[in-house]
């Protein structure tokens, strides 16, 4: 972690947002769906689920690109999602119009993903089991390594600075945001296009199905009768800049990226630490970096997967760190609407946090009907809440105990 001192402390700000989610294409449509509590679950269409006991997920619907792209993007769903969201975020930031006048070598890219690591293997498997076109040239053409996500964005948007792909499981998006924050604070770059993208490969669906972690109908985080997570897909992109750079070019600032915390409790390969020790540490470190006290946080976008152990452990961790104030902090799981977007989850949820700051509306946890005595916080059940807050916290806790928390604030 980069050591922040009074001498080098500066602000990192958000100037553009982009979204592709199971409840909407683009920020405006997605946000309207979030505040109206829309459910993005549907019967799987990407592949045949007749051999499974669960047949639903949260797939992106009615997605069409309105521009002609090269074959490498046409054939890769993740590339298409991140391209769309990145283009939307860049347009909002104003950099799509005038970035030619800046040093593009100081424009970086950081992306989190999980499925990008799986899809090349899945394509190879399908090609080998197919009765046609098993030639080596077809196999090579089918493989897109994870770093192709940042390569594609650099090619299309002409960013020539450092790039990074985070493959740190379900906290990948927040890890990418943390890396971008450090680059900006250290004044190594002026702008970072940061976020994450994922799709739903069959291998991933099978993995969670075999773990008996998939909900059959709906995702119900923190509800006593919750039955598991629901896999989702999409992309979320933020344009992060040094405050001085954004101010000099006259950018409209959406929020400040105030700090982050990272930890790995290493408790188990799939189960969370029952007392949430790693979660407590990363939330606490994020508060320290942001120079905030627990009472400053006005909203928590919870990891909230809808699995019994994860929801309980996160609740315990929040209560441990925030003490009595935990009961005064509204927190919700937007995974109840869009499912778990895996490596892209915390990137999309970071966009949601910025939108909550912008509009003064907190998205709900839908499908919340029966309170769980072990999950007894304010989960904003079923209806969005109008509430102006200054600081929001975004949790992301992954397999292997890889935890990442980010904090976003209203700019002062």
C-alpha positions as a LaTeX table, in Angstrom:
\begin{tabular}{lrrr}
\hline
Residue & $x$ (\AA) & $y$ (\AA) & $z$ (\AA) \\
\hline
Unk1 & 0.00 & 0.00 & 0.00 \\
Unk2 & 1.31 & 3.47 & $-0.86$ \\
Unk3 & 2.06 & 5.51 & 2.27 \\
Unk4 & $-0.06$ & 8.66 & 2.29 \\
Unk5 & 1.37 & 11.64 & 4.15 \\
Unk6 & 0.22 & 15.25 & 4.56 \\
Unk7 & 2.80 & 16.21 & 1.95 \\
Unk8 & 1.53 & 13.96 & $-0.83$ \\
Unk9 & $-2.14$ & 13.66 & 0.10 \\
Unk10 & $-4.38$ & 14.74 & $-2.76$ \\
Unk11 & $-7.86$ & 13.92 & $-3.91$ \\
Unk12 & $-8.88$ & 11.26 & $-6.40$ \\
Unk13 & $-12.22$ & 12.02 & $-8.03$ \\
Unk14 & $-14.78$ & 10.33 & $-10.24$ \\
Unk15 & $-15.82$ & 12.17 & $-13.41$ \\
Unk16 & $-17.58$ & 9.51 & $-15.48$ \\
Unk17 & $-19.69$ & 6.39 & $-14.94$ \\
Unk18 & $-20.76$ & 3.56 & $-17.25$ \\
Unk19 & $-22.97$ & 0.50 & $-16.70$ \\
Unk20 & $-24.24$ & $-2.63$ & $-18.38$ \\
Unk21 & $-26.41$ & $-4.64$ & $-15.98$ \\
Unk22 & $-29.14$ & $-7.31$ & $-16.03$ \\
Unk23 & $-31.70$ & $-4.56$ & $-15.30$ \\
Unk24 & $-30.58$ & $-1.98$ & $-17.84$ \\
Unk25 & $-28.17$ & $-0.95$ & $-20.56$ \\
Unk26 & $-26.48$ & 2.29 & $-19.53$ \\
Unk27 & $-26.35$ & 4.24 & $-16.29$ \\
Unk28 & $-29.74$ & 5.94 & $-16.51$ \\
Unk29 & $-31.76$ & 2.82 & $-17.31$ \\
Unk30 & $-29.90$ & 0.75 & $-14.70$ \\
Unk31 & $-30.33$ & 3.40 & $-12.01$ \\
Unk32 & $-34.06$ & 3.70 & $-12.66$ \\
Unk33 & $-34.35$ & $-0.07$ & $-12.28$ \\
Unk34 & $-32.32$ & $-0.03$ & $-9.06$ \\
Unk35 & $-34.46$ & 2.58 & $-7.35$ \\
Unk36 & $-37.65$ & 0.84 & $-8.48$ \\
Unk37 & $-36.44$ & $-2.52$ & $-7.18$ \\
Unk38 & $-36.48$ & $-4.39$ & $-10.49$ \\
Unk39 & $-35.47$ & $-8.04$ & $-10.51$ \\
Unk40 & $-33.01$ & $-9.03$ & $-13.26$ \\
Unk41 & $-33.45$ & $-12.80$ & $-12.81$ \\
Unk42 & $-34.49$ & $-14.90$ & $-15.79$ \\
Unk43 & $-34.38$ & $-18.43$ & $-17.18$ \\
Unk44 & $-30.89$ & $-19.10$ & $-18.54$ \\
Unk45 & $-30.58$ & $-18.54$ & $-22.28$ \\
Unk46 & $-26.81$ & $-18.68$ & $-22.79$ \\
Unk47 & $-26.60$ & $-22.46$ & $-22.50$ \\
Unk48 & $-28.75$ & $-25.52$ & $-21.82$ \\
Unk49 & $-29.43$ & $-26.05$ & $-18.10$ \\
Unk50 & $-31.62$ & $-29.16$ & $-18.43$ \\
Unk51 & $-29.02$ & $-31.26$ & $-16.60$ \\
Unk52 & $-28.94$ & $-28.88$ & $-13.63$ \\
Unk53 & $-31.28$ & $-28.43$ & $-10.68$ \\
Unk54 & $-31.15$ & $-24.63$ & $-11.02$ \\
Unk55 & $-32.07$ & $-22.87$ & $-14.26$ \\
Unk56 & $-32.05$ & $-19.16$ & $-13.47$ \\
Unk57 & $-29.49$ & $-16.41$ & $-13.46$ \\
Unk58 & $-29.30$ & $-12.66$ & $-14.05$ \\
Unk59 & $-28.32$ & $-12.27$ & $-17.70$ \\
Unk60 & $-27.96$ & $-8.99$ & $-19.58$ \\
Unk61 & $-30.99$ & $-8.47$ & $-21.83$ \\
Unk62 & $-31.56$ & $-6.59$ & $-25.09$ \\
Unk63 & $-27.92$ & $-5.62$ & $-25.48$ \\
Unk64 & $-26.91$ & $-4.23$ & $-28.87$ \\
Unk65 & $-23.90$ & $-2.20$ & $-29.86$ \\
Unk66 & $-24.62$ & 0.65 & $-32.23$ \\
Unk67 & $-21.14$ & 0.73 & $-33.73$ \\
Unk68 & $-19.17$ & $-1.59$ & $-35.98$ \\
Unk69 & $-16.37$ & $-3.30$ & $-34.09$ \\
Unk70 & $-13.55$ & $-5.62$ & $-35.03$ \\
Unk71 & $-14.02$ & $-9.38$ & $-34.76$ \\
Unk72 & $-12.12$ & $-9.65$ & $-31.49$ \\
Unk73 & $-14.85$ & $-7.63$ & $-29.74$ \\
Unk74 & $-17.73$ & $-9.06$ & $-31.77$ \\
Unk75 & $-16.87$ & $-12.57$ & $-30.58$ \\
Unk76 & $-16.29$ & $-11.79$ & $-26.89$ \\
Unk77 & $-19.21$ & $-10.87$ & $-24.65$ \\
Unk78 & $-17.05$ & $-9.41$ & $-21.86$ \\
Unk79 & $-15.25$ & $-7.16$ & $-24.34$ \\
Unk80 & $-18.58$ & $-5.84$ & $-25.59$ \\
Unk81 & $-19.87$ & $-5.09$ & $-22.10$ \\
Unk82 & $-16.74$ & $-3.25$ & $-20.94$ \\
Unk83 & $-16.47$ & $-1.37$ & $-24.24$ \\
Unk84 & $-20.04$ & $-0.07$ & $-23.92$ \\
Unk85 & $-19.65$ & 0.93 & $-20.28$ \\
Unk86 & $-16.23$ & 2.49 & $-20.89$ \\
Unk87 & $-17.53$ & 4.54 & $-23.81$ \\
Unk88 & $-20.44$ & 5.80 & $-21.69$ \\
Unk89 & $-18.16$ & 6.73 & $-18.78$ \\
Unk90 & $-15.64$ & 8.45 & $-21.05$ \\
Unk91 & $-18.36$ & 10.50 & $-22.72$ \\
Unk92 & $-19.73$ & 11.68 & $-19.37$ \\
Unk93 & $-16.24$ & 12.66 & $-18.21$ \\
Unk94 & $-15.78$ & 14.89 & $-21.26$ \\
Unk95 & $-12.48$ & 13.21 & $-22.10$ \\
Unk96 & $-13.85$ & 11.60 & $-25.26$ \\
Unk97 & $-14.01$ & 15.08 & $-26.77$ \\
Unk98 & $-10.74$ & 16.63 & $-25.69$ \\
Unk99 & $-8.33$ & 13.91 & $-24.54$ \\
Unk100 & $-6.22$ & 14.36 & $-27.69$ \\
Unk101 & $-4.80$ & 17.51 & $-26.10$ \\
Unk102 & $-3.48$ & 15.56 & $-23.08$ \\
Unk103 & $-0.56$ & 13.19 & $-22.55$ \\
Unk104 & $-2.12$ & 9.79 & $-23.30$ \\
Unk105 & 0.84 & 8.06 & $-21.66$ \\
Unk106 & $-0.60$ & 9.28 & $-18.36$ \\
Unk107 & $-3.99$ & 7.63 & $-19.04$ \\
Unk108 & $-4.15$ & 4.15 & $-17.46$ \\
Unk109 & $-6.61$ & 1.25 & $-17.38$ \\
Unk110 & $-7.44$ & $-1.22$ & $-14.58$ \\
Unk111 & $-10.07$ & $-3.95$ & $-14.85$ \\
Unk112 & $-11.38$ & $-6.70$ & $-12.59$ \\
Unk113 & $-12.83$ & $-9.92$ & $-13.96$ \\
Unk114 & $-13.35$ & $-13.59$ & $-13.20$ \\
Unk115 & $-14.96$ & $-15.09$ & $-16.29$ \\
Unk116 & $-12.23$ & $-13.76$ & $-18.59$ \\
Unk117 & $-10.01$ & $-16.37$ & $-16.99$ \\
Unk118 & $-12.55$ & $-19.13$ & $-17.63$ \\
Unk119 & $-13.96$ & $-18.40$ & $-21.07$ \\
Unk120 & $-10.81$ & $-19.28$ & $-23.07$ \\
Unk121 & $-10.79$ & $-22.75$ & $-21.51$ \\
Unk122 & $-14.49$ & $-23.15$ & $-22.11$ \\
Unk123 & $-14.11$ & $-22.22$ & $-25.78$ \\
Unk124 & $-11.30$ & $-24.74$ & $-26.17$ \\
Unk125 & $-13.43$ & $-27.43$ & $-24.55$ \\
Unk126 & $-16.37$ & $-26.70$ & $-26.85$ \\
Unk127 & $-14.15$ & $-26.70$ & $-29.92$ \\
Unk128 & $-12.56$ & $-30.01$ & $-28.98$ \\
Unk129 & $-15.94$ & $-31.62$ & $-28.37$ \\
Unk130 & $-17.46$ & $-30.20$ & $-31.54$ \\
Unk131 & $-17.63$ & $-32.27$ & $-34.71$ \\
Unk132 & $-16.57$ & $-29.38$ & $-36.89$ \\
Unk133 & $-13.76$ & $-26.87$ & $-37.22$ \\
Unk134 & $-11.27$ & $-28.48$ & $-34.88$ \\
Unk135 & $-8.33$ & $-26.88$ & $-36.64$ \\
Unk136 & $-5.51$ & $-25.28$ & $-34.67$ \\
Unk137 & $-6.21$ & $-21.90$ & $-36.25$ \\
Unk138 & $-9.76$ & $-21.94$ & $-34.88$ \\
Unk139 & $-8.53$ & $-22.85$ & $-31.40$ \\
Unk140 & $-5.99$ & $-20.03$ & $-31.36$ \\
Unk141 & $-8.60$ & $-17.56$ & $-32.58$ \\
Unk142 & $-10.91$ & $-18.61$ & $-29.76$ \\
Unk143 & $-8.50$ & $-17.78$ & $-26.94$ \\
Unk144 & $-8.62$ & $-14.30$ & $-25.43$ \\
Unk145 & $-6.39$ & $-14.02$ & $-22.35$ \\
Unk146 & $-7.69$ & $-11.90$ & $-19.45$ \\
Unk147 & $-5.40$ & $-8.99$ & $-20.29$ \\
Unk148 & $-7.17$ & $-8.65$ & $-23.63$ \\
Unk149 & $-9.82$ & $-6.62$ & $-21.75$ \\
Unk150 & $-7.42$ & $-3.78$ & $-21.06$ \\
Unk151 & $-5.71$ & $-4.20$ & $-24.43$ \\
Unk152 & $-9.03$ & $-3.75$ & $-26.25$ \\
Unk153 & $-9.88$ & $-0.62$ & $-24.27$ \\
Unk154 & $-6.42$ & 0.85 & $-24.83$ \\
Unk155 & $-6.73$ & 0.22 & $-28.56$ \\
Unk156 & $-10.18$ & 1.75 & $-28.96$ \\
Unk157 & $-9.81$ & 4.69 & $-26.60$ \\
Unk158 & $-6.10$ & 5.38 & $-27.18$ \\
Unk159 & $-4.97$ & 5.14 & $-23.57$ \\
Unk160 & $-1.21$ & 4.56 & $-23.55$ \\
Unk161 & $-0.44$ & 4.45 & $-19.83$ \\
Unk162 & $-0.07$ & 1.45 & $-17.47$ \\
Unk163 & $-2.70$ & $-1.29$ & $-17.45$ \\
Unk164 & $-3.64$ & $-4.01$ & $-14.99$ \\
Unk165 & $-6.15$ & $-6.86$ & $-14.82$ \\
Unk166 & $-7.21$ & $-8.09$ & $-11.38$ \\
Unk167 & $-8.21$ & $-11.74$ & $-11.13$ \\
Unk168 & $-8.75$ & $-11.71$ & $-7.37$ \\
Unk169 & $-12.05$ & $-13.57$ & $-7.49$ \\
Unk170 & $-15.18$ & $-11.66$ & $-6.49$ \\
Unk171 & $-13.28$ & $-8.66$ & $-5.08$ \\
Unk172 & $-11.44$ & $-8.06$ & $-8.37$ \\
Unk173 & $-13.22$ & $-4.80$ & $-9.19$ \\
Unk174 & $-12.39$ & $-3.17$ & $-5.87$ \\
Unk175 & $-8.78$ & $-4.37$ & $-6.16$ \\
Unk176 & $-8.55$ & $-2.68$ & $-9.56$ \\
Unk177 & $-9.97$ & 0.53 & $-8.06$ \\
Unk178 & $-7.41$ & 0.39 & $-5.24$ \\
Unk179 & $-4.55$ & $-0.01$ & $-7.75$ \\
Unk180 & $-5.86$ & 2.93 & $-9.76$ \\
Unk181 & $-6.13$ & 5.05 & $-6.61$ \\
Unk182 & $-2.48$ & 4.45 & $-5.75$ \\
Unk183 & $-1.32$ & 5.37 & $-9.25$ \\
Unk184 & $-3.25$ & 8.62 & $-9.10$ \\
Unk185 & $-2.18$ & 9.54 & $-5.56$ \\
Unk186 & 1.46 & 8.91 & $-6.51$ \\
Unk187 & 0.99 & 11.23 & $-9.53$ \\
Unk188 & 2.11 & 8.49 & $-11.92$ \\
Unk189 & $-0.97$ & 9.04 & $-14.09$ \\
Unk190 & $-3.67$ & 11.68 & $-14.52$ \\
Unk191 & $-6.61$ & 9.45 & $-15.44$ \\
Unk192 & $-7.51$ & 5.78 & $-14.98$ \\
Unk193 & $-10.40$ & 4.01 & $-16.71$ \\
Unk194 & $-11.22$ & 1.48 & $-14.01$ \\
Unk195 & $-13.89$ & $-1.12$ & $-13.35$ \\
Unk196 & $-14.77$ & $-4.67$ & $-14.27$ \\
Unk197 & $-16.67$ & $-6.91$ & $-16.61$ \\
Unk198 & $-17.95$ & $-10.48$ & $-16.56$ \\
Unk199 & $-20.30$ & $-12.86$ & $-18.32$ \\
Unk200 & $-21.75$ & $-16.22$ & $-17.23$ \\
Unk201 & $-19.69$ & $-19.13$ & $-18.58$ \\
Unk202 & $-21.06$ & $-22.61$ & $-18.05$ \\
Unk203 & $-17.99$ & $-23.65$ & $-16.09$ \\
Unk204 & $-18.68$ & $-20.94$ & $-13.50$ \\
Unk205 & $-22.36$ & $-21.81$ & $-13.31$ \\
Unk206 & $-21.44$ & $-25.48$ & $-12.82$ \\
Unk207 & $-18.95$ & $-24.64$ & $-10.10$ \\
Unk208 & $-21.48$ & $-22.78$ & $-7.96$ \\
Unk209 & $-24.17$ & $-25.34$ & $-8.77$ \\
Unk210 & $-21.95$ & $-28.12$ & $-7.44$ \\
Unk211 & $-21.31$ & $-26.08$ & $-4.30$ \\
Unk212 & $-25.11$ & $-25.93$ & $-3.86$ \\
Unk213 & $-24.75$ & $-22.17$ & $-3.63$ \\
Unk214 & $-27.27$ & $-21.14$ & $-6.31$ \\
Unk215 & $-30.72$ & $-19.82$ & $-5.45$ \\
Unk216 & $-33.45$ & $-21.55$ & $-7.48$ \\
Unk217 & $-35.69$ & $-18.52$ & $-8.03$ \\
Unk218 & $-34.50$ & $-15.24$ & $-6.50$ \\
Unk219 & $-31.57$ & $-13.84$ & $-4.59$ \\
Unk220 & $-32.71$ & $-12.88$ & $-1.05$ \\
Unk221 & $-29.77$ & $-11.37$ & 0.84 \\
Unk222 & $-30.15$ & $-11.20$ & 4.62 \\
Unk223 & $-33.64$ & $-12.75$ & 4.52 \\
Unk224 & $-34.07$ & $-15.66$ & 6.92 \\
Unk225 & $-35.20$ & $-17.92$ & 4.06 \\
Unk226 & $-32.38$ & $-17.04$ & 1.66 \\
Unk227 & $-31.22$ & $-19.97$ & $-0.45$ \\
Unk228 & $-28.07$ & $-18.77$ & $-2.14$ \\
Unk229 & $-26.62$ & $-16.44$ & $-4.71$ \\
Unk230 & $-27.63$ & $-15.85$ & $-8.30$ \\
Unk231 & $-24.93$ & $-15.37$ & $-10.91$ \\
Unk232 & $-25.12$ & $-12.17$ & $-12.92$ \\
Unk233 & $-23.18$ & $-10.50$ & $-15.71$ \\
Unk234 & $-22.37$ & $-7.05$ & $-17.01$ \\
Unk235 & $-19.82$ & $-4.27$ & $-16.56$ \\
Unk236 & $-19.20$ & $-1.16$ & $-14.51$ \\
Unk237 & $-16.68$ & 1.56 & $-15.36$ \\
Unk238 & $-15.51$ & 4.66 & $-13.49$ \\
Unk239 & $-13.25$ & 7.41 & $-14.81$ \\
Unk240 & $-10.93$ & 8.27 & $-11.93$ \\
Unk241 & $-8.71$ & 11.36 & $-12.06$ \\
Unk242 & $-6.36$ & 13.39 & $-9.95$ \\
Unk243 & $-8.42$ & 16.25 & $-8.54$ \\
Unk244 & $-5.97$ & 18.86 & $-9.81$ \\
Unk245 & $-6.14$ & 17.46 & $-13.33$ \\
Unk246 & $-9.95$ & 17.26 & $-13.35$ \\
Unk247 & $-10.31$ & 20.77 & $-11.95$ \\
Unk248 & $-7.86$ & 22.26 & $-14.44$ \\
Unk249 & $-9.77$ & 20.88 & $-17.41$ \\
Unk250 & $-13.14$ & 21.94 & $-15.96$ \\
Unk251 & $-14.58$ & 18.46 & $-15.44$ \\
Unk252 & $-17.85$ & 17.91 & $-13.56$ \\
Unk253 & $-16.94$ & 15.91 & $-10.46$ \\
Unk254 & $-19.35$ & 13.20 & $-9.35$ \\
Unk255 & $-17.65$ & 11.99 & $-6.16$ \\
Unk256 & $-14.34$ & 11.55 & $-4.42$ \\
Unk257 & $-12.67$ & 8.16 & $-4.11$ \\
Unk258 & $-11.74$ & 8.60 & $-0.47$ \\
Unk259 & $-9.90$ & 5.40 & 0.39 \\
Unk260 & $-9.76$ & 1.63 & 0.40 \\
Unk261 & $-8.83$ & $-1.35$ & 2.54 \\
Unk262 & $-7.57$ & $-4.77$ & 1.50 \\
Unk263 & $-7.09$ & $-7.97$ & 3.48 \\
Unk264 & $-6.88$ & $-11.73$ & 3.15 \\
Unk265 & $-7.86$ & $-13.70$ & 6.23 \\
Unk266 & $-7.12$ & $-17.00$ & 4.44 \\
Unk267 & $-9.69$ & $-18.78$ & 6.59 \\
Unk268 & $-11.03$ & $-21.17$ & 3.91 \\
Unk269 & $-11.03$ & $-21.52$ & 0.14 \\
Unk270 & $-14.78$ & $-20.90$ & $-0.11$ \\
Unk271 & $-16.21$ & $-20.11$ & 3.34 \\
Unk272 & $-15.88$ & $-16.69$ & 5.01 \\
Unk273 & $-14.29$ & $-16.26$ & 8.40 \\
Unk274 & $-17.22$ & $-16.83$ & 10.81 \\
Unk275 & $-16.36$ & $-13.70$ & 12.82 \\
Unk276 & $-15.57$ & $-11.64$ & 9.71 \\
Unk277 & $-12.03$ & $-10.85$ & 10.87 \\
Unk278 & $-10.69$ & $-10.00$ & 7.40 \\
Unk279 & $-13.79$ & $-7.95$ & 6.64 \\
Unk280 & $-13.35$ & $-5.93$ & 9.84 \\
Unk281 & $-9.74$ & $-5.21$ & 8.96 \\
Unk282 & $-10.35$ & $-4.05$ & 5.39 \\
Unk283 & $-13.30$ & $-1.85$ & 6.41 \\
Unk284 & $-11.23$ & $-0.38$ & 9.22 \\
Unk285 & $-8.26$ & 0.27 & 6.92 \\
Unk286 & $-10.55$ & 1.98 & 4.41 \\
Unk287 & $-11.83$ & 4.31 & 7.13 \\
Unk288 & $-8.27$ & 5.13 & 8.19 \\
Unk289 & $-7.17$ & 5.93 & 4.65 \\
Unk290 & $-10.26$ & 8.09 & 4.12 \\
Unk291 & $-9.64$ & 9.76 & 7.50 \\
Unk292 & $-13.16$ & 9.02 & 8.61 \\
Unk293 & $-14.70$ & 7.66 & 11.78 \\
Unk294 & $-17.31$ & 4.89 & 11.75 \\
Unk295 & $-20.06$ & 7.44 & 12.50 \\
Unk296 & $-19.27$ & 9.27 & 9.23 \\
Unk297 & $-20.52$ & 6.43 & 7.02 \\
Unk298 & $-24.07$ & 7.03 & 5.82 \\
Unk299 & $-24.64$ & 3.96 & 3.65 \\
Unk300 & $-23.08$ & 0.55 & 3.06 \\
Unk301 & $-23.45$ & $-1.30$ & $-0.22$ \\
Unk302 & $-23.07$ & $-4.75$ & 1.29 \\
Unk303 & $-21.39$ & $-7.73$ & $-0.33$ \\
Unk304 & $-24.72$ & $-9.44$ & 0.49 \\
Unk305 & $-24.56$ & $-12.55$ & $-1.69$ \\
Unk306 & $-27.65$ & $-14.24$ & $-0.27$ \\
Unk307 & $-25.71$ & $-17.23$ & 1.07 \\
Unk308 & $-26.31$ & $-17.99$ & 4.77 \\
Unk309 & $-22.68$ & $-17.89$ & 5.95 \\
Unk310 & $-21.63$ & $-14.82$ & 3.94 \\
Unk311 & $-24.57$ & $-12.68$ & 5.02 \\
Unk312 & $-24.14$ & $-13.64$ & 8.67 \\
Unk313 & $-20.36$ & $-13.05$ & 8.64 \\
Unk314 & $-20.74$ & $-9.64$ & 6.99 \\
Unk315 & $-23.37$ & $-8.59$ & 9.52 \\
Unk316 & $-21.10$ & $-9.65$ & 12.38 \\
Unk317 & $-18.19$ & $-7.73$ & 10.86 \\
Unk318 & $-20.22$ & $-4.54$ & 10.41 \\
Unk319 & $-21.47$ & $-4.71$ & 14.01 \\
Unk320 & $-17.97$ & $-5.39$ & 15.32 \\
Unk321 & $-16.45$ & $-2.35$ & 13.58 \\
Unk322 & $-19.32$ & 0.13 & 13.80 \\
Unk323 & $-20.59$ & $-0.92$ & 17.23 \\
Unk324 & $-23.92$ & 0.70 & 18.14 \\
Unk325 & $-23.77$ & 2.93 & 15.05 \\
Unk326 & $-24.15$ & $-0.19$ & 12.90 \\
Unk327 & $-27.88$ & $-0.11$ & 13.57 \\
Unk328 & $-28.08$ & 3.47 & 12.28 \\
Unk329 & $-26.41$ & 2.80 & 8.93 \\
Unk330 & $-28.70$ & 1.83 & 6.05 \\
Unk331 & $-27.12$ & $-0.98$ & 4.07 \\
Unk332 & $-28.44$ & $-2.90$ & 1.11 \\
Unk333 & $-27.47$ & $-5.60$ & $-1.32$ \\
Unk334 & $-28.02$ & $-4.67$ & $-4.96$ \\
Unk335 & $-27.15$ & $-8.29$ & $-5.77$ \\
Unk336 & $-30.80$ & $-8.96$ & $-4.90$ \\
Unk337 & $-31.61$ & $-7.26$ & $-8.22$ \\
Unk338 & $-28.69$ & $-8.01$ & $-10.54$ \\
Unk339 & $-27.17$ & $-11.11$ & $-9.01$ \\
Unk340 & $-23.50$ & $-11.59$ & $-8.26$ \\
Unk341 & $-21.44$ & $-10.21$ & $-11.15$ \\
Unk342 & $-18.34$ & $-12.00$ & $-9.83$ \\
Unk343 & $-15.18$ & $-10.08$ & $-10.76$ \\
Unk344 & $-17.27$ & $-7.15$ & $-11.97$ \\
Unk345 & $-19.50$ & $-7.04$ & $-8.88$ \\
Unk346 & $-17.66$ & $-4.46$ & $-6.80$ \\
Unk347 & $-16.99$ & $-2.29$ & $-9.86$ \\
Unk348 & $-20.72$ & $-2.13$ & $-10.64$ \\
Unk349 & $-21.50$ & $-1.58$ & $-6.97$ \\
Unk350 & $-18.95$ & 1.26 & $-6.82$ \\
Unk351 & $-20.84$ & 2.96 & $-9.64$ \\
Unk352 & $-24.04$ & 2.45 & $-7.65$ \\
Unk353 & $-22.40$ & 4.07 & $-4.60$ \\
Unk354 & $-21.48$ & 7.13 & $-6.68$ \\
Unk355 & $-25.04$ & 7.35 & $-7.98$ \\
Unk356 & $-26.41$ & 7.14 & $-4.42$ \\
Unk357 & $-24.23$ & 10.12 & $-3.51$ \\
Unk358 & $-25.30$ & 12.02 & $-6.61$ \\
Unk359 & $-29.06$ & 11.53 & $-6.30$ \\
Unk360 & $-29.56$ & 11.13 & $-2.55$ \\
Unk361 & $-31.38$ & 7.83 & $-3.04$ \\
Unk362 & $-30.33$ & 4.49 & $-1.53$ \\
Unk363 & $-31.24$ & 1.34 & $-3.52$ \\
Unk364 & $-33.17$ & $-1.41$ & $-1.72$ \\
Unk365 & $-32.63$ & $-5.05$ & $-0.92$ \\
Unk366 & $-35.51$ & $-6.70$ & $-2.74$ \\
Unk367 & $-37.08$ & $-10.08$ & $-1.88$ \\
Unk368 & $-36.57$ & $-9.26$ & 1.81 \\
Unk369 & $-39.61$ & $-10.63$ & 3.63 \\
Unk370 & $-38.62$ & $-12.54$ & 6.76 \\
Unk371 & $-36.10$ & $-10.95$ & 9.16 \\
Unk372 & $-33.24$ & $-13.14$ & 10.33 \\
Unk373 & $-32.33$ & $-12.65$ & 14.01 \\
Unk374 & $-28.67$ & $-13.14$ & 13.10 \\
Unk375 & $-28.86$ & $-10.49$ & 10.37 \\
Unk376 & $-30.51$ & $-7.63$ & 12.20 \\
Unk377 & $-29.31$ & $-4.41$ & 10.53 \\
Unk378 & $-31.22$ & $-1.89$ & 8.42 \\
Unk379 & $-31.17$ & $-3.58$ & 4.99 \\
Unk380 & $-33.50$ & $-1.07$ & 3.23 \\
Unk381 & $-36.11$ & $-3.74$ & 2.53 \\
Unk382 & $-37.84$ & $-3.73$ & $-0.86$ \\
Unk383 & $-38.17$ & 0.04 & $-1.40$ \\
Unk384 & $-35.53$ & 2.64 & $-2.18$ \\
Unk385 & $-34.96$ & 5.33 & 0.45 \\
Unk386 & $-34.41$ & 9.02 & $-0.14$ \\
Unk387 & $-31.51$ & 10.03 & 2.07 \\
Unk388 & $-28.65$ & 12.44 & 1.44 \\
Unk389 & $-25.38$ & 10.99 & 2.69 \\
Unk390 & $-21.79$ & 12.23 & 2.54 \\
Unk391 & $-19.81$ & 9.00 & 2.70 \\
Unk392 & $-20.65$ & 5.51 & 1.39 \\
Unk393 & $-18.81$ & 2.24 & 1.84 \\
Unk394 & $-18.70$ & $-0.64$ & $-0.65$ \\
Unk395 & $-17.84$ & $-4.15$ & 0.57 \\
Unk396 & $-16.51$ & $-7.00$ & $-1.54$ \\
Unk397 & $-15.50$ & $-10.31$ & 0.04 \\
Unk398 & $-14.14$ & $-13.10$ & $-2.16$ \\
Unk399 & $-13.24$ & $-16.77$ & $-1.99$ \\
Unk400 & $-10.00$ & $-17.44$ & $-0.15$ \\
Unk401 & $-10.70$ & $-14.57$ & 2.24 \\
Unk402 & $-9.76$ & $-11.88$ & $-0.29$ \\
Unk403 & $-11.53$ & $-8.82$ & 1.06 \\
Unk404 & $-11.70$ & $-5.32$ & $-0.42$ \\
Unk405 & $-13.57$ & $-2.23$ & 0.74 \\
Unk406 & $-13.80$ & 1.13 & $-1.01$ \\
Unk407 & $-15.18$ & 4.43 & 0.27 \\
Unk408 & $-16.68$ & 7.21 & $-1.87$ \\
Unk409 & $-17.54$ & 10.69 & $-0.64$ \\
Unk410 & $-19.27$ & 13.85 & $-1.75$ \\
Unk411 & $-16.65$ & 16.28 & $-2.98$ \\
Unk412 & $-16.04$ & 19.27 & $-0.72$ \\
\hline
\end{tabular}
